Amino acid sequence: MWHGCPMPKKILLDCDPGLDDALALLLAQGDSNIELVGVTTVGGNVGLARTTRNALALREYLHFENVPVAAGAGQPLLGERRDASHVHGESGLGSTVLPEPVLAVDDRHAVDFLIETLRAAPGAIHLVATGPLTNIALALQKEPAIARWVASFTIMGGSFTRGNATPAAEFNIYADPEAARVVFDADWQVVMIGLDLTLQALATGAVVERLGRLGALAHEFILPLATFWARANQSGASTSEWDGQAVHDVCAVAHVVRPDLFSSRPARVQVETTGEFTRGMTVVDFDSASPNAIVPVMLDVAGFWAYVEHIYSIVAGQHA
Ligand code: BDR
Ligand code: CA
């Protein structure tokens, strides 16, 4: 039986909201075993202005007004910017319209905010990245010591069998492969929550039905975010291909406080940056004698949803 953490774990979330980034923020804000200490934004699912606006709007809607939000990189280290507005909608939040935020963005660049926040509390902060890795790479280049200041570093990105942006590459890695390479080559252990794992975390019809019982927050916020893409795609695809929308980024936050829900293997992960058909692919060697990553491969799906639904129900109760 799970008894919770004695002390809340501090999480700094670098993200590109984003439907599932928003659901990850909801989990981080709602779980009393998590203390959200900062949110940094990166261009990804939509452009930086929109991901930052969404993070600011989410901060006020979900009432974590005391948590700084700092804006970061709008362009990848190299090459053209790619987005996923065909998945997340023009705004990045699908059909969800949040009130215009009132509170200002932090006046530091996300890279400086990341460095200063980690320097101030070495060993205490779990860094989680759920967007392209541009800010993290720039922070490592400016201050390599962040690699030893983090308590842990978890990303949603990559995969070991398939891609979603291309047949080989997952979106967050594909959007900035050079940054991902810097991140995997740094002197730390990356927890890589890839597509193979997150595609087990589907908001299926049964999950949606249970979430629907959570009241107003579910109907105005959780369900529109958790079903926007699946609903858009259901019309054009066979239903067997669309068992529900994956809540990718939620898995990354969940892993920090509920690693017991994941079965993981050490691996060496390298990022392909030049392949004609494989740029942005994560090449995962589970047999390596020098692993640089922990790769969750199997999710306790029932346990995951029990946990997520429990936390969401607490927030929904406060919201009512
Ligand atoms: C990842 O890409 C983005 O579109 C999602 O927010 C998630 O972080 C899934 O490949
Ligand atoms: Ca994301």
XYZ file of C-alpha atoms and ligand atoms in Angstrom:
331
model
C 0.000 0.000 0.000
C 1.227 3.470 -0.879
C 1.577 5.820 2.101
C 2.807 8.960 0.351
C 6.073 10.879 0.683
C 7.110 12.221 4.069
C 8.235 15.517 2.504
C 6.851 16.968 -0.706
C 9.230 16.581 -3.626
C 10.193 19.862 -5.236
C 9.598 19.870 -8.982
C 10.764 22.425 -11.527
C 8.784 21.841 -14.726
C 10.112 22.901 -18.126
C 7.181 22.587 -20.533
C 5.368 23.664 -23.702
C 1.656 23.683 -22.786
C 0.188 21.757 -24.640
C -2.836 19.583 -23.770
C -0.888 16.985 -21.784
C 1.523 19.535 -20.310
C -1.568 21.229 -18.819
C -2.728 17.897 -17.369
C 0.785 17.362 -15.974
C 0.623 20.775 -14.311
C -2.733 19.834 -12.817
C -1.166 16.724 -11.292
C 1.864 18.618 -9.984
C -0.287 21.332 -8.479
C -2.810 18.921 -6.979
C -0.543 16.336 -5.367
C 0.412 17.364 -1.823
C 3.497 15.159 -2.223
C 4.738 17.636 -4.843
C 5.857 21.211 -4.339
C 6.011 22.991 -7.676
C 8.894 25.483 -7.390
C 8.939 26.894 -10.886
C 7.633 26.565 -14.416
C 9.759 27.389 -17.442
C 8.431 27.515 -20.973
C 9.867 26.571 -24.320
C 8.554 26.803 -27.856
C 7.235 23.393 -28.854
C 3.646 22.323 -29.349
C 2.971 25.939 -30.291
C 5.241 28.991 -30.362
C 6.881 30.374 -27.234
C 4.472 33.316 -26.879
C 1.552 30.872 -26.718
C 3.189 28.256 -24.471
C 4.129 31.065 -22.075
C 0.673 32.599 -22.202
C -0.813 29.164 -21.535
C 1.491 28.550 -18.557
C 0.557 31.938 -17.097
C -3.151 31.286 -17.655
C -2.871 27.816 -16.113
C -1.097 29.273 -13.077
C -4.081 31.499 -12.326
C -6.763 28.981 -13.276
C -5.191 26.247 -11.149
C -4.159 28.646 -8.376
C -0.456 28.270 -8.099
C 0.039 32.050 -8.262
C 3.059 31.923 -5.943
C 5.056 29.797 -8.447
C 7.272 31.772 -10.876
C 6.821 31.225 -14.617
C 9.864 32.105 -16.762
C 9.962 32.114 -20.560
C 12.826 30.471 -22.430
C 13.849 29.563 -25.942
C 11.541 30.070 -28.888
C 13.788 28.411 -31.457
C 15.733 25.129 -31.482
C 19.531 25.226 -31.298
C 19.696 24.474 -35.032
C 17.273 24.287 -37.884
C 13.706 25.337 -38.292
C 11.096 25.401 -35.556
C 8.511 22.621 -35.676
C 5.242 22.658 -33.844
C 2.402 20.276 -33.074
C -0.546 22.628 -33.423
C -2.210 19.957 -35.577
C -2.430 17.938 -32.342
C -2.860 20.631 -29.682
C -4.852 23.217 -31.663
C -3.823 26.734 -32.636
C -3.760 27.949 -29.028
C -2.012 24.842 -27.726
C -4.869 24.017 -25.359
C -7.307 22.537 -27.858
C -10.830 23.784 -27.303
C -10.091 24.971 -23.760
C -10.254 28.739 -23.367
C -8.779 30.091 -20.145
C -9.143 33.683 -18.925
C -6.350 36.063 -19.878
C -3.674 35.943 -17.170
C -3.092 39.033 -15.073
C 0.159 38.208 -13.287
C 3.433 38.823 -15.098
C 6.037 36.414 -16.332
C 9.303 36.285 -14.329
C 11.781 38.817 -15.664
C 14.591 36.241 -15.907
C 15.173 34.104 -18.986
C 14.190 30.495 -18.268
C 17.817 29.389 -18.637
C 18.947 31.787 -15.890
C 15.918 30.916 -13.777
C 16.755 27.198 -14.069
C 20.399 27.729 -13.158
C 19.687 30.067 -10.236
C 16.916 27.885 -8.819
C 18.980 24.693 -8.978
C 22.100 26.426 -7.628
C 20.130 27.691 -4.628
C 19.030 24.183 -3.581
C 21.561 21.582 -4.719
C 20.230 18.037 -4.486
C 16.728 19.176 -3.595
C 14.918 19.817 -6.878
C 13.591 17.271 -9.371
C 13.834 18.729 -12.862
C 11.144 17.523 -15.260
C 11.078 18.460 -18.953
C 7.965 17.822 -21.027
C 8.818 19.822 -24.139
C 11.745 20.131 -26.568
C 15.002 20.183 -24.607
C 16.317 23.567 -25.791
C 16.216 25.329 -22.398
C 17.853 22.392 -20.631
C 20.653 22.181 -23.216
C 21.295 25.928 -23.021
C 21.355 25.737 -19.221
C 23.857 22.844 -19.352
C 26.053 24.781 -21.775
C 25.985 27.868 -19.555
C 26.352 26.016 -16.249
C 27.313 22.318 -16.558
C 27.059 21.972 -12.754
C 23.252 21.847 -12.982
C 23.763 18.170 -13.877
C 24.911 17.511 -10.320
C 22.588 19.979 -8.615
C 19.369 18.212 -9.656
C 17.866 15.604 -7.355
C 16.738 13.820 -10.523
C 16.079 14.659 -14.146
C 13.090 13.228 -15.998
C 11.965 13.893 -19.528
C 8.961 12.954 -21.588
C 10.568 12.282 -24.929
C 12.072 9.688 -27.205
C 11.200 6.033 -27.537
C 12.831 2.703 -28.277
C 10.488 1.333 -30.918
C 8.797 4.102 -32.857
C 8.182 7.800 -33.363
C 5.166 10.062 -33.628
C 6.608 13.138 -35.369
C 8.234 10.783 -37.900
C 8.285 6.973 -37.992
C 11.597 7.147 -36.083
C 11.381 10.267 -33.920
C 9.226 11.383 -31.035
C 8.111 15.050 -31.173
C 10.058 16.535 -28.221
C 13.334 15.103 -29.505
C 12.561 15.794 -33.164
C 11.801 19.443 -32.382
C 15.395 19.967 -31.202
C 17.664 16.944 -31.758
C 20.874 18.915 -31.099
C 19.551 19.978 -27.701
C 18.535 16.400 -26.905
C 22.027 15.248 -27.784
C 23.565 17.795 -25.382
C 21.181 16.623 -22.679
C 21.851 12.872 -23.091
C 25.606 13.467 -23.360
C 25.742 15.428 -20.090
C 27.045 13.961 -16.874
C 23.778 12.885 -15.287
C 21.208 10.138 -15.451
C 18.195 10.918 -17.615
C 14.916 9.226 -16.796
C 13.528 8.871 -20.314
C 9.773 8.455 -20.343
C 9.301 7.666 -24.005
C 6.400 6.909 -26.268
C 6.569 3.160 -25.644
C 5.630 3.945 -22.060
C 3.254 6.862 -22.525
C 1.176 5.074 -25.147
C 0.145 2.759 -22.302
C -1.331 5.798 -20.479
C -4.429 6.226 -22.613
C -7.497 8.172 -21.577
C -9.768 5.365 -22.763
C -13.544 5.485 -22.775
C -13.617 3.922 -19.303
C -11.135 6.480 -17.943
C -13.080 9.337 -19.522
C -16.288 8.040 -17.984
C -14.731 7.921 -14.518
C -13.162 11.366 -14.924
C -16.553 12.674 -15.993
C -17.860 11.947 -12.497
C -15.474 14.508 -11.000
C -17.792 17.435 -11.707
C -17.236 20.904 -13.110
C -13.433 20.831 -13.317
C -13.599 17.617 -15.321
C -16.134 18.965 -17.775
C -14.620 22.404 -18.306
C -10.933 21.478 -18.113
C -9.781 17.846 -17.742
C -11.940 16.125 -20.341
C -11.568 18.712 -23.115
C -7.782 18.463 -22.710
C -7.744 14.673 -22.413
C -9.947 14.033 -25.441
C -9.336 16.912 -27.887
C -6.919 15.057 -30.137
C -8.624 11.679 -29.906
C -11.971 13.223 -30.824
C -10.450 15.041 -33.793
C -8.886 11.836 -35.050
C -11.701 9.416 -34.413
C -13.560 10.621 -37.496
C -10.702 9.741 -39.837
C -9.315 6.541 -38.341
C -10.562 3.132 -37.380
C -11.586 3.106 -33.733
C -9.135 0.314 -32.972
C -6.343 2.793 -33.706
C -7.790 5.330 -31.279
C -8.299 3.672 -27.954
C -7.873 7.067 -26.349
C -5.470 9.974 -26.188
C -2.161 9.395 -24.429
C -1.432 11.692 -21.501
C 2.323 11.605 -22.212
C 3.553 14.411 -19.974
C 1.483 13.333 -16.984
C 3.650 10.186 -16.846
C 6.809 12.252 -16.348
C 5.454 14.080 -13.303
C 3.916 10.867 -11.947
C 7.269 9.083 -12.162
C 8.877 11.513 -9.706
C 6.478 10.651 -6.880
C 5.209 7.230 -7.958
C 8.180 5.355 -9.475
C 6.574 2.191 -8.096
C 4.055 2.386 -10.976
C 6.813 1.944 -13.579
C 9.098 -0.986 -14.465
C 12.355 0.427 -15.770
C 15.623 -0.651 -17.341
C 19.004 1.063 -17.535
C 20.146 1.880 -21.063
C 22.545 3.988 -23.077
C 20.583 6.509 -25.127
C 22.108 8.385 -28.038
C 20.347 10.880 -30.243
C 20.519 10.645 -34.011
C 21.014 14.116 -35.490
C 22.049 13.433 -39.077
C 20.058 10.459 -40.363
C 18.121 11.151 -43.536
C 15.134 9.210 -42.196
C 16.036 9.015 -38.528
C 16.881 12.557 -37.371
C 15.617 12.945 -33.806
C 15.534 9.211 -33.118
C 16.667 8.003 -29.699
C 18.897 4.963 -30.152
C 18.443 2.926 -26.981
C 20.957 0.226 -26.038
C 19.609 -1.868 -23.168
C 22.766 -4.007 -23.241
C 25.220 -1.158 -22.760
C 27.835 -1.460 -20.030
C 27.762 2.346 -19.616
C 24.117 3.372 -19.261
C 23.272 7.088 -19.161
C 19.538 6.685 -18.711
C 16.774 4.871 -16.928
C 14.027 3.919 -19.362
C 10.625 2.996 -17.971
C 9.221 0.247 -20.196
C 6.054 -0.933 -18.487
C 3.325 1.028 -16.727
C 0.967 -0.284 -14.073
C -1.937 1.173 -16.017
C -4.626 0.564 -13.402
C -2.399 1.926 -10.634
C -1.487 4.955 -12.737
C -5.093 5.931 -13.371
C -6.079 5.241 -9.768
C -3.351 7.654 -8.680
C -4.099 10.347 -11.296
C -7.853 10.161 -10.782
C -7.379 10.409 -7.020
C -5.302 13.597 -7.317
C -7.641 15.089 -9.913
C -10.615 14.334 -7.666
C -8.984 16.274 -4.835
C -8.468 19.324 -7.085
C -11.993 18.953 -8.481
C -13.364 18.953 -4.938
C -11.518 22.175 -4.132
C -12.678 23.687 -7.424
C -16.380 22.925 -6.857
C 5.074 14.957 -26.579
O 4.956 15.874 -27.657
C 4.045 16.889 -27.341
O 3.188 17.110 -28.416
C 3.335 16.474 -26.079
O 3.025 17.591 -25.267
C 4.326 15.564 -25.418
O 5.221 16.293 -24.602
C 4.563 13.592 -27.030
O 5.312 13.139 -28.096
Ca 4.748 18.603 -23.958
